[in-house]
């Protein structure tokens, strides 16, 4: 894949951190010169900590305030340096500590490891270590703070001198060397005189200092040099950026060769986007390139004089030491003899020597093993191969500002590769697409052949390092982006993280009457829905951890499938997920779409539907890739109706006490679901709806404080009854009168006499064949009364209406602000405006923070630039909410 969606890379021990001369200097030396060393030795570490404390206290939104603190620190550093030189000195010794994530030093520590390490080197009591780890299980920041207190408390009597900035940098450089790391760590910690000095040192070691300062590393670099962030993206080191700032230079003119930088990235065609071809034409032009999207790992290949190779990953890690031994000898003979140097944008692939085909990333090879192109062995079933799709540097000259068409021509000229072999190294095939049919044909061919998808590129695009923007004209088109296929699966277990928060859900489908685990998912759903889902998963029982897998779990599983905790079988819930497909018999990169509290567990997708998911996703994406307009689908309502009828047929009828009576079931309780309450209504012959309307007798809710319940109560249109009343009816085997104890909100007292005599019925006579009018039904009747046309209603009428309805006539959307998406047609906008204004909504002309809902053509599809806090709705949703369908 020419632009991976994800990366498995973490800073690991086998990464060659001394592969660049610049890196060697940065890692091994605390100062580049004797002058820099002298200045650093005379700059107190305690002074730096005071500025860090000041910056931390400033609100994260006050970027200007934080910048002022940094500028003040630069002034302090410069003033200190003037004692030793009249020249401007580099700010690098300070910035490498503050912009810690950009520093080349690798400490490979997280909060748990630093706790264990510090307790070990300082001989802290086991009880202290246990307490710190317990705190860390809830909050890493709190554990670091507590650890700093423990260390400083023991240091108060032992510290002999103040630490200098040079002392800190020198020890940090040595800590990266394993054989002396313990000694240096102990020396450094014991030299700290205050808790804050220890705290900031620990934040550096766990690489959390920018997060503690509530500022990004790119902001820090940009405050030192105007082009700092851009320069770093293009491969200029942190030291070089500081040197440029000191010299007053805006650009770096050194060679790109063997410099680490981020490759240019691909934009996504959003999920469900209709008329894909027209969108590509809009950004890429009438004619554009299309190539296969390879399923490998994205690398920049640098080749210098004497056939020297370097392999830099997408996140700028150097894997030369592990890749060169298995790849250099395979591809060197294919380069042109006249080639002096080059930088190629490539995809490293795995060629299966038995099956004679490429093996996808993290996919089983013919021998049943999964291989990593970054750590191959010579005795495996796969060999590395290189797909080249761009050239950025040739014989000492940068080609980044050269149009893509010219760069491709250079690749195909034979001046870079004199020959090609798909099992060794080859140039990706570029096809010029001129029509919709050509694009659809290429996409279909790629998808049906099992490829990841295709890549579309603007022919005259230039190369921009580390940038992912639609305006660049580089797109990836994959089945996941275009297909609408989803699965309804059961949550059978969870992985619990810090503070017992759910880090991932274990998903399963039904196979042979048991739950077959198909993968884990951790992304998707808002915090409110996650909390509600957790309450349903744990109600009455909580999660349980068992050494033995429950007998209701299918025995075809691996250890990686198992969750840390299982859900009680009675609490299993249903969620709807999207995924990029299937890989090795499991879901590939799934995401949660919705929580299906309206669906029974027995109705989840079966094992065969799971097996067909990848195929159906690809077929659906092909259909969407060929579509001309974004047509609205109407199959969902039919499916839901059939599903409802099937469920209703299984419900045992008690009697017909609620025959022809419509009751709105708003929310369930922690122990009784919404569908359970709906089933009770069905058992008494009644009609249940999700949203109240003119025919609704009253509303039932198990969560009066829920936002939807509060909205209904505020409208003052409907009587609201507790779910306890329905549960009591089920236990009694008949519909019983509603008492004051079971009411949540009363609009009119007729509620108490609906199902028999009670205390209120003595004062309220209601014939058995009479109609129970609600405020909403009275409002509807008044609207039918014909009155003479007047420009304005009489003041008396307005006063009466206000008294009767409390300004809440058609008040379903009162207090909500809607924004109409630009993709809506003119007719759709007019229709939506009428509905929304009629029912009390406010309309906004821009996507401001006040907007609560955004109306789109189809809420099942994704759209660009939507704020996370906005609820995405469509016309169909409005009509359903207002009971217009």
XYZ file of N, CA and C in Angstrom, residues 175-393:
657
model
N 22.176 7.507 29.384
C 21.099 6.596 29.790
C 20.655 5.725 28.623
N 20.851 6.209 27.397
C 20.460 5.415 26.227
C 21.362 4.208 26.039
N 22.528 4.198 26.686
C 23.437 3.060 26.600
C 23.130 2.108 27.746
N 22.737 0.892 27.430
C 22.228 -0.031 28.439
C 23.214 -0.318 29.567
N 24.487 -0.494 29.206
C 25.437 -0.956 30.216
C 25.666 0.051 31.342
N 25.388 1.331 31.098
C 25.597 2.320 32.157
C 24.314 3.077 32.490
N 23.191 2.637 31.954
C 21.960 3.402 32.148
C 21.534 3.456 33.612
N 21.647 2.359 34.349
C 21.232 2.343 35.752
C 22.056 3.315 36.587
N 23.366 3.281 36.384
C 24.256 4.158 37.151
C 23.978 5.628 36.850
N 23.797 5.945 35.568
C 23.531 7.333 35.193
C 22.182 7.801 35.707
N 21.186 6.917 35.664
C 19.855 7.278 36.152
C 19.901 7.568 37.646
N 20.595 6.716 38.394
C 20.724 6.926 39.837
C 21.441 8.242 40.134
N 22.527 8.485 39.410
C 23.308 9.715 39.600
C 22.457 10.954 39.309
N 21.691 10.892 38.239
C 20.887 12.038 37.828
C 19.760 12.309 38.816
N 19.071 11.250 39.249
C 17.949 11.420 40.171
C 18.407 11.960 41.523
N 19.530 11.460 42.004
C 20.021 11.894 43.314
C 20.546 13.322 43.293
N 20.864 13.830 42.095
C 21.369 15.203 41.987
C 20.250 16.236 41.962
N 19.002 15.793 41.768
C 17.867 16.724 41.742
C 17.554 17.195 43.159
N 17.384 18.498 43.313
C 17.180 19.065 44.654
C 15.713 19.289 45.006
N 14.834 19.350 44.001
C 13.411 19.601 44.268
C 12.545 18.568 43.567
N 11.300 18.504 44.034
C 10.342 17.579 43.421
C 10.089 17.925 41.962
N 10.021 19.234 41.636
C 9.741 19.646 40.256
C 10.880 19.268 39.330
N 12.111 19.303 39.795
C 13.239 18.885 38.964
C 13.132 17.399 38.629
N 12.775 16.600 39.624
C 12.589 15.158 39.382
C 11.409 14.935 38.437
N 10.322 15.675 38.672
C 9.111 15.523 37.859
C 9.403 15.750 36.377
N 10.056 16.860 36.046
C 10.320 17.158 34.633
C 11.318 16.179 34.033
N 12.239 15.696 34.830
C 13.182 14.689 34.340
C 12.452 13.395 33.977
N 11.525 12.975 34.839
C 10.744 11.764 34.558
C 9.864 11.952 33.329
N 9.313 13.146 33.151
C 8.487 13.420 31.969
C 9.315 13.313 30.690
N 10.582 13.716 30.753
C 11.465 13.569 29.591
C 11.685 12.090 29.288
N 11.919 11.297 30.318
C 12.222 9.876 30.129
C 11.037 9.101 29.558
N 9.812 9.491 29.914
C 8.631 8.795 29.377
C 8.068 9.507 28.151
N 8.775 10.535 27.680
C 8.388 11.303 26.489
C 6.976 11.887 26.607
N 6.697 12.494 27.746
C 5.380 13.105 27.954
C 5.498 14.593 28.277
N 6.677 15.176 28.068
C 6.880 16.553 28.516
C 6.004 17.531 27.732
N 5.831 17.294 26.406
C 4.970 18.188 25.621
C 3.520 18.098 26.079
N 3.082 16.882 26.407
C 1.710 16.716 26.890
C 1.520 17.426 28.230
N 2.530 17.358 29.090
C 2.447 18.045 30.382
C 2.419 19.555 30.200
N 3.142 20.039 29.190
C 3.159 21.478 28.909
C 1.919 21.926 28.146
N 1.132 20.941 27.671
C -0.076 21.217 26.869
C 0.273 22.016 25.617
N 1.312 21.568 24.936
C 1.756 22.220 23.705
C 2.373 21.150 22.811
N 2.260 21.305 21.501
C 2.811 20.323 20.574
C 4.266 20.640 20.264
N 5.006 19.605 19.891
C 6.413 19.797 19.531
C 6.546 20.683 18.295
N 5.598 20.560 17.356
C 5.660 21.389 16.145
C 5.496 22.871 16.486
N 4.665 23.173 17.505
C 4.511 24.567 17.936
C 5.810 25.090 18.539
N 6.446 24.277 19.367
C 7.708 24.691 19.989
C 8.766 24.989 18.935
N 8.866 24.100 17.940
C 9.866 24.282 16.888
C 9.544 25.518 16.051
N 8.262 25.735 15.777
C 7.856 26.896 14.971
C 8.091 28.207 15.708
N 8.042 28.182 17.036
C 8.309 29.399 17.808
C 9.800 29.740 17.820
N 10.635 28.737 17.582
C 12.081 28.979 17.507
C 12.482 29.413 16.104
N 11.890 28.762 15.095
C 12.173 29.099 13.692
C 10.842 29.176 12.954
N 10.580 30.235 12.187
C 9.278 30.385 11.507
C 8.901 29.190 10.644
N 9.889 28.532 10.032
C 9.626 27.368 9.180
C 10.010 26.071 9.876
N 10.078 26.101 11.213
C 10.594 24.958 11.960
C 9.868 23.653 11.692
N 8.535 23.675 11.757
C 7.759 22.447 11.563
C 7.933 21.905 10.153
N 7.909 22.792 9.161
C 8.088 22.375 7.762
C 9.485 21.816 7.536
N 10.484 22.461 8.120
C 11.865 21.993 7.978
C 12.032 20.602 8.580
N 11.415 20.376 9.746
C 11.547 19.058 10.375
C 10.872 17.986 9.531
N 9.715 18.319 8.964
C 9.022 17.365 8.088
C 9.871 16.993 6.883
N 10.668 17.943 6.410
C 11.497 17.688 5.228
C 12.812 17.017 5.575
N 12.997 16.644 6.849
C 14.170 15.871 7.228
C 15.273 16.645 7.904
N 15.098 17.935 8.138
C 16.114 18.735 8.825
C 16.050 18.413 10.319
N 17.201 18.099 10.919
C 17.227 17.699 12.323
C 16.949 18.875 13.242
N 16.656 18.554 14.501
C 16.365 19.579 15.496
C 17.569 20.506 15.695
N 18.762 19.930 15.724
C 19.974 20.752 15.870
C 20.139 21.702 14.685
N 19.912 21.204 13.480
C 20.063 22.044 12.288
C 19.044 23.184 12.276
N 17.833 22.907 12.749
C 16.803 23.954 12.814
C 17.236 25.057 13.780
N 17.769 24.664 14.931
C 18.240 25.660 15.904
C 19.425 26.448 15.351
N 20.296 25.779 14.609
C 21.435 26.475 13.995
C 20.959 27.486 12.957
N 19.957 27.094 12.153
C 19.406 28.019 11.158
C 18.782 29.236 11.832
N 18.073 28.993 12.956
C 17.455 30.103 13.689
C 18.524 31.053 14.227
N 19.623 30.483 14.728
C 20.708 31.316 15.259
C 21.381 32.130 14.160
N 21.470 31.546 12.966
C 22.122 32.226 11.836
C 21.165 33.132 11.076
N 19.878 33.068 11.399
C 18.892 33.896 10.715
C 18.563 33.419 9.317
N 18.801 32.137 9.038
C 18.519 31.574 7.718
C 17.135 30.926 7.716
N 16.420 31.049 6.591
C 15.056 30.529 6.499
C 15.004 29.111 5.959
N 15.969 28.711 5.123
C 15.931 27.390 4.489
C 17.244 26.662 4.689
N 17.183 25.349 4.442
C 18.368 24.506 4.540
C 18.729 24.020 3.147
N 19.950 24.305 2.721
C 20.362 23.974 1.356
C 21.206 22.712 1.275
N 21.310 21.971 2.368
C 22.111 20.749 2.335
C 21.379 19.657 1.565
N 22.089 18.622 1.217
C 21.536 17.540 0.405
C 20.454 16.771 1.160
N 19.435 16.322 0.417
C 18.366 15.513 1.000
C 18.807 14.084 1.254
N 19.864 13.652 0.585
C 20.270 12.249 0.639
C 20.625 11.839 2.068
N 20.068 10.709 2.482
C 20.272 10.141 3.814
C 19.719 11.041 4.927
N 18.808 11.914 4.566
C 18.116 12.725 5.556
C 16.729 12.121 5.774
N 16.342 11.974 7.021
C 15.028 11.382 7.307
C 13.934 12.434 7.158
N 12.864 12.066 6.458
C 11.706 12.953 6.353
C 10.458 12.122 6.080
N 9.323 12.722 6.347
C 8.046 12.039 6.126
C 7.692 12.033 4.648
N 7.189 10.922 4.135
C 6.738 10.908 2.738
C 5.427 11.665 2.582
N 5.068 11.954 1.338
C 3.771 12.570 1.049
C 2.679 11.529 1.282
N 1.551 11.955 1.823
C 0.498 11.028 2.222
C -0.728 11.157 1.329
N -1.524 10.097 1.315
C -2.727 10.041 0.483
C -3.954 10.455 1.277
N -4.838 11.202 0.649
C -6.128 11.528 1.256
C -7.099 10.384 1.013
N -8.177 10.382 1.795
C -9.162 9.309 1.681
C -10.402 9.792 0.942
N -10.956 8.902 0.135
C -12.311 9.119 -0.366
C -13.232 8.635 0.736
N -13.989 9.538 1.311
C -14.757 9.226 2.505
C -15.760 8.109 2.280
N -16.057 7.392 3.366
C -17.004 6.279 3.333
C -18.348 6.704 2.761
N -18.837 5.900 1.830
C -20.162 6.125 1.277
C -20.254 7.280 0.312
N -19.130 7.858 -0.082
C -19.186 9.001 -0.998
C -19.768 8.579 -2.339
N -20.814 9.259 -2.779
C -21.375 8.984 -4.087
C -20.602 9.710 -5.164
N -20.696 9.206 -6.386
C -20.057 9.845 -7.525
C -18.569 10.057 -7.271
N -17.856 8.964 -6.990
C -16.433 9.015 -6.660
C -15.629 9.618 -7.799
N -15.957 9.221 -8.996
C -15.187 9.686 -10.159
C -15.227 11.210 -10.266
N -16.411 11.807 -10.091
C -16.518 13.265 -10.189
C -15.682 13.961 -9.122
N -15.604 13.360 -7.946
C -14.792 13.954 -6.888
C -13.311 13.884 -7.247
N -12.888 12.777 -7.824
C -11.494 12.651 -8.256
C -11.175 13.652 -9.362
N -12.105 13.811 -10.294
C -11.900 14.778 -11.382
C -11.779 16.190 -10.816
N -12.579 16.476 -9.792
C -12.552 17.817 -9.193
C -11.176 18.151 -8.628
N -10.535 17.169 -7.976
C -9.247 17.432 -7.335
C -8.046 17.046 -8.199
N -8.223 16.080 -9.085
C -7.085 15.569 -9.860
C -7.068 16.047 -11.308
N -8.170 16.594 -11.790
C -8.243 17.004 -13.183
C -8.983 15.987 -14.031
N -9.284 16.358 -15.273
C -10.048 15.487 -16.165
C -9.304 14.193 -16.467
N -7.983 14.275 -16.544
C -7.143 13.091 -16.723
C -6.244 12.953 -15.498
N -6.128 11.727 -14.981
C -5.282 11.516 -13.806
C -4.719 10.093 -13.833
N -3.689 9.892 -13.033
C -3.045 8.584 -12.951
C -3.797 7.683 -11.972
N -3.842 6.398 -12.303
C -4.351 5.386 -11.378
C -3.343 4.247 -11.321
N -3.018 3.805 -10.105
C -2.112 2.674 -9.908
C -2.680 1.779 -8.817
N -2.158 0.566 -8.713
C -2.594 -0.347 -7.668
C -2.163 0.173 -6.307
N -2.962 -0.123 -5.290
C -2.567 0.186 -3.916
C -1.998 -1.091 -3.313
N -0.685 -1.121 -3.186
C -0.004 -2.332 -2.728
C -0.155 -2.504 -1.221
N -0.265 -3.763 -0.807
C -0.461 -4.093 0.605
C 0.877 -4.483 1.223
N 1.722 -3.483 1.423
C 3.026 -3.715 2.032
C 3.312 -2.657 3.075
N 4.583 -2.237 3.166
C 4.963 -1.183 4.110
C 5.690 -0.068 3.378
N 5.305 1.163 3.702
C 5.791 2.358 3.013
C 7.206 2.698 3.495
N 8.160 2.772 2.558
C 9.544 3.113 2.892
C 10.100 4.099 1.879
N 10.997 4.966 2.347
C 11.801 5.800 1.462
C 13.169 5.139 1.341
N 13.541 4.800 0.102
C 14.809 4.117 -0.160
C 15.835 5.146 -0.638
N 16.905 5.316 0.128
C 18.001 6.222 -0.240
C 19.158 5.378 -0.769
N 19.658 5.733 -1.948
C 20.824 5.029 -2.512
C 21.889 6.062 -2.862
N 23.060 5.900 -2.257
C 24.148 6.839 -2.482
C 25.275 6.225 -3.278
N 26.415 6.880 -3.224
C 27.593 6.364 -3.936
C 28.035 5.045 -3.318
N 28.750 4.246 -4.115
C 29.228 2.926 -3.685
C 28.076 2.005 -3.287
N 26.902 2.244 -3.903
C 25.712 1.390 -3.699
C 25.243 1.355 -2.240
N 25.525 2.405 -1.492
C 25.089 2.459 -0.093
C 23.582 2.688 -0.034
N 22.883 1.859 0.745
C 21.418 1.920 0.857
C 21.001 2.302 2.278
N 19.931 3.063 2.371
C 19.275 3.345 3.648
C 17.768 3.185 3.457
N 17.106 2.603 4.476
C 15.666 2.359 4.412
C 14.996 3.073 5.588
N 14.238 4.137 5.282
C 13.549 4.911 6.311
C 12.043 4.674 6.202
N 11.431 4.305 7.332
C 9.997 4.016 7.346
C 9.189 5.302 7.307
N 7.866 5.129 7.237
C 6.980 6.287 7.160
C 7.101 7.189 8.380
N 7.423 6.600 9.541
C 7.572 7.397 10.763
C 9.038 7.696 11.044
N 9.872 7.620 9.995
C 11.264 8.059 10.013
C 12.189 7.186 10.848
N 11.807 5.941 11.108
C 12.722 5.009 11.751
C 13.638 4.396 10.699
N 14.878 4.130 11.088
C 15.878 3.575 10.180
C 15.966 2.066 10.386
N 15.576 1.295 9.355
C 15.624 -0.164 9.426
C 16.709 -0.734 8.513
N 17.721 0.071 8.217
C 18.776 -0.367 7.302
C 19.460 -1.630 7.805
N 19.757 -1.706 9.091
C 20.495 -2.852 9.634
C 19.761 -4.174 9.460
N 18.425 -4.145 9.467
C 17.669 -5.394 9.344
C 17.241 -5.688 7.912
N 17.063 -4.644 7.095
C 16.585 -4.854 5.725
C 17.729 -5.066 4.739
N 18.808 -4.309 4.873
C 19.919 -4.392 3.907
C 20.468 -5.802 3.707
N 20.695 -6.584 4.768
C 21.275 -7.922 4.566
C 20.440 -8.843 3.686
N 19.104 -8.640 3.644
C 18.257 -9.544 2.862
C 17.776 -8.926 1.553
N 18.031 -7.622 1.345
C 17.477 -6.967 0.160
C 18.523 -6.342 -0.759
N 19.581 -5.770 -0.210
C 20.548 -5.034 -1.040
C 21.075 -5.862 -2.203
N 21.496 -7.091 -1.917
C 22.087 -7.925 -2.970
C 21.061 -8.332 -4.024
N 19.775 -8.270 -3.687
C 18.728 -8.641 -4.642
C 18.442 -7.514 -5.635
N 18.533 -6.258 -5.178
C 18.102 -5.149 -6.036
C 19.247 -4.339 -6.639
N 20.450 -4.408 -6.068
C 21.559 -3.593 -6.591
C 21.845 -3.834 -8.073
N 21.814 -5.074 -8.567
C 22.088 -5.306 -9.995
C 21.069 -4.660 -10.935
N 19.921 -4.247 -10.423
C 18.867 -3.706 -11.274
C 18.997 -2.192 -11.480
N 19.836 -1.538 -10.692
C 20.025 -0.095 -10.856
C 20.947 0.198 -12.032
N 20.693 1.320 -12.688
C 21.497 1.724 -13.845
C 22.928 2.048 -13.410
N 23.936 1.641 -14.199
C 25.339 1.933 -13.856
C 25.627 3.431 -13.795
N 24.860 4.226 -14.547
C 25.097 5.674 -14.569
C 24.496 6.395 -13.368
N 23.731 5.666 -12.559
C 23.073 6.283 -11.408
C 24.089 6.575 -10.305
N 24.113 7.823 -9.854
C 25.009 8.210 -8.766
C 24.300 8.148 -7.411
N 23.119 8.732 -7.353
C 22.359 8.744 -6.103
C 20.888 8.979 -6.413
N 20.032 8.521 -5.521
C 18.588 8.734 -5.701
C 17.856 8.489 -4.393
N 16.644 9.030 -4.323
C 15.707 8.722 -3.238
C 14.415 8.263 -3.898
N 13.988 7.048 -3.589
C 12.794 6.468 -4.192
C 11.696 6.314 -3.144
N 10.474 6.658 -3.526
C 9.298 6.417 -2.686
C 8.783 5.036 -3.057
N 8.758 4.123 -2.096
C 8.520 2.714 -2.420
C 7.561 2.048 -1.436
N 7.169 0.862 -1.817
C 6.421 -0.042 -0.944
C 7.210 -1.341 -0.864
N 7.582 -1.760 0.344
C 8.292 -3.023 0.518
C 7.266 -4.142 0.633
N 7.357 -5.101 -0.281
C 6.381 -6.187 -0.382
C 7.023 -7.523 -0.041
N 6.170 -8.520 0.180
C 6.630 -9.881 0.459
C 6.183 -10.791 -0.678
N 7.148 -11.440 -1.335
C 6.860 -12.353 -2.441
C 6.921 -13.784 -1.928
N 5.790 -14.498 -2.037
C 5.718 -15.893 -1.596
C 6.334 -16.772 -2.667
N 7.457 -17.419 -2.361
C 8.187 -18.202 -3.365
C 7.493 -19.520 -3.683
N 6.534 -19.922 -2.860
C 5.797 -21.171 -3.112
C 4.533 -20.888 -3.917
N 3.737 -19.923 -3.461
C 2.493 -19.579 -4.157
C 2.708 -18.645 -5.341
N 3.928 -18.104 -5.469
C 4.266 -17.198 -6.579
C 3.320 -15.990 -6.639
N 3.148 -15.341 -5.503
C 2.316 -14.133 -5.454
C 2.722 -13.306 -4.240
N 2.247 -12.057 -4.215
C 2.546 -11.191 -3.084
C 1.655 -11.543 -1.891
N 2.247 -11.484 -0.710
C 1.518 -11.737 0.534
C 1.250 -10.401 1.209
N -0.001 -10.150 1.584
C -0.364 -8.875 2.191
C 0.246 -8.670 3.565
N 0.256 -7.440 3.997
C 0.779 -7.060 5.309
C 0.005 -7.783 6.409
N 0.730 -8.470 7.315
C 0.129 -9.222 8.425
C -0.799 -10.340 7.950
N -0.498 -10.907 6.773
C -1.301 -12.002 6.221
C -0.484 -13.289 6.232
N -1.146 -14.414 6.452
C -0.461 -15.706 6.489
C 0.148 -16.036 5.134
N 1.401 -16.487 5.153
C 2.072 -16.938 3.931
C 1.713 -18.399 3.678
N 2.291 -18.979 2.633
C 1.953 -20.358 2.257
C 2.353 -21.369 3.325
N 3.329 -21.024 4.179
C 3.744 -21.939 5.243
C 2.992 -21.694 6.548
N 1.939 -20.848 6.500
C 1.119 -20.603 7.679
C 1.703 -19.621 8.672
N 2.755 -18.907 8.280
C 3.387 -17.942 9.174
C 3.142 -16.512 8.689
N 3.210 -15.568 9.619
C 3.107 -14.145 9.284
C 4.501 -13.541 9.345
N 4.907 -12.894 8.265
C 6.258 -12.337 8.179
C 6.218 -10.816 8.263
N 7.305 -10.265 8.774
C 7.489 -8.818 8.859
C 8.628 -8.442 7.932
N 8.354 -7.571 6.962
C 9.366 -7.199 5.978
C 10.552 -6.496 6.634
N 10.363 -5.977 7.843
C 11.442 -5.283 8.546
C 12.358 -6.245 9.290
N 11.971 -7.509 9.386
C 12.777 -8.478 10.138
C 12.666 -9.852 9.489
N 13.131 -9.957 8.246
C 13.038 -11.214 7.505
C 14.237 -12.113 7.776
N 13.984 -13.428 7.611
C 15.074 -14.403 7.676
C 15.249 -15.031 6.300
N 16.419 -15.556 6.061
C 16.721 -16.102 4.731
C 16.094 -17.465 4.497
N 15.583 -18.125 5.548
C 15.049 -19.483 5.396
C 13.521 -19.526 5.356
N 12.857 -18.385 5.168
C 11.400 -18.347 5.168
C 10.803 -18.626 3.803
N 9.459 -18.588 3.756
C 8.738 -18.860 2.506
C 8.536 -17.601 1.677
N 9.032 -16.464 2.158
C 8.854 -15.209 1.429
C 10.189 -14.503 1.233
N 10.232 -13.662 0.211
C 11.405 -12.841 -0.074
C 10.949 -11.395 -0.262
N 11.807 -10.423 0.073
C 11.405 -9.021 -0.071
C 11.449 -8.560 -1.520
N 10.522 -7.682 -1.854
C 10.487 -7.070 -3.179
C 10.129 -5.600 -3.007
N 10.525 -4.777 -3.991
C 10.322 -3.334 -3.886
C 9.478 -2.835 -5.053
N 8.346 -2.191 -4.736
C 7.532 -1.517 -5.750
C 7.852 -0.030 -5.678
N 8.332 0.543 -6.779
C 8.724 1.953 -6.827
C 7.610 2.752 -7.486
N 7.150 3.823 -6.827
C 6.099 4.632 -7.449
C 6.427 6.120 -7.504
N 7.626 6.508 -7.070
C 8.014 7.918 -7.214
C 9.512 8.053 -6.998
N 10.085 9.105 -7.572
C 11.491 9.447 -7.367
C 11.559 10.907 -6.931
N 12.279 11.162 -5.831
C 12.297 12.486 -5.209
C 13.649 13.184 -5.342
N 14.672 12.419 -5.683
C 16.031 12.963 -5.719
C 16.829 12.129 -6.714
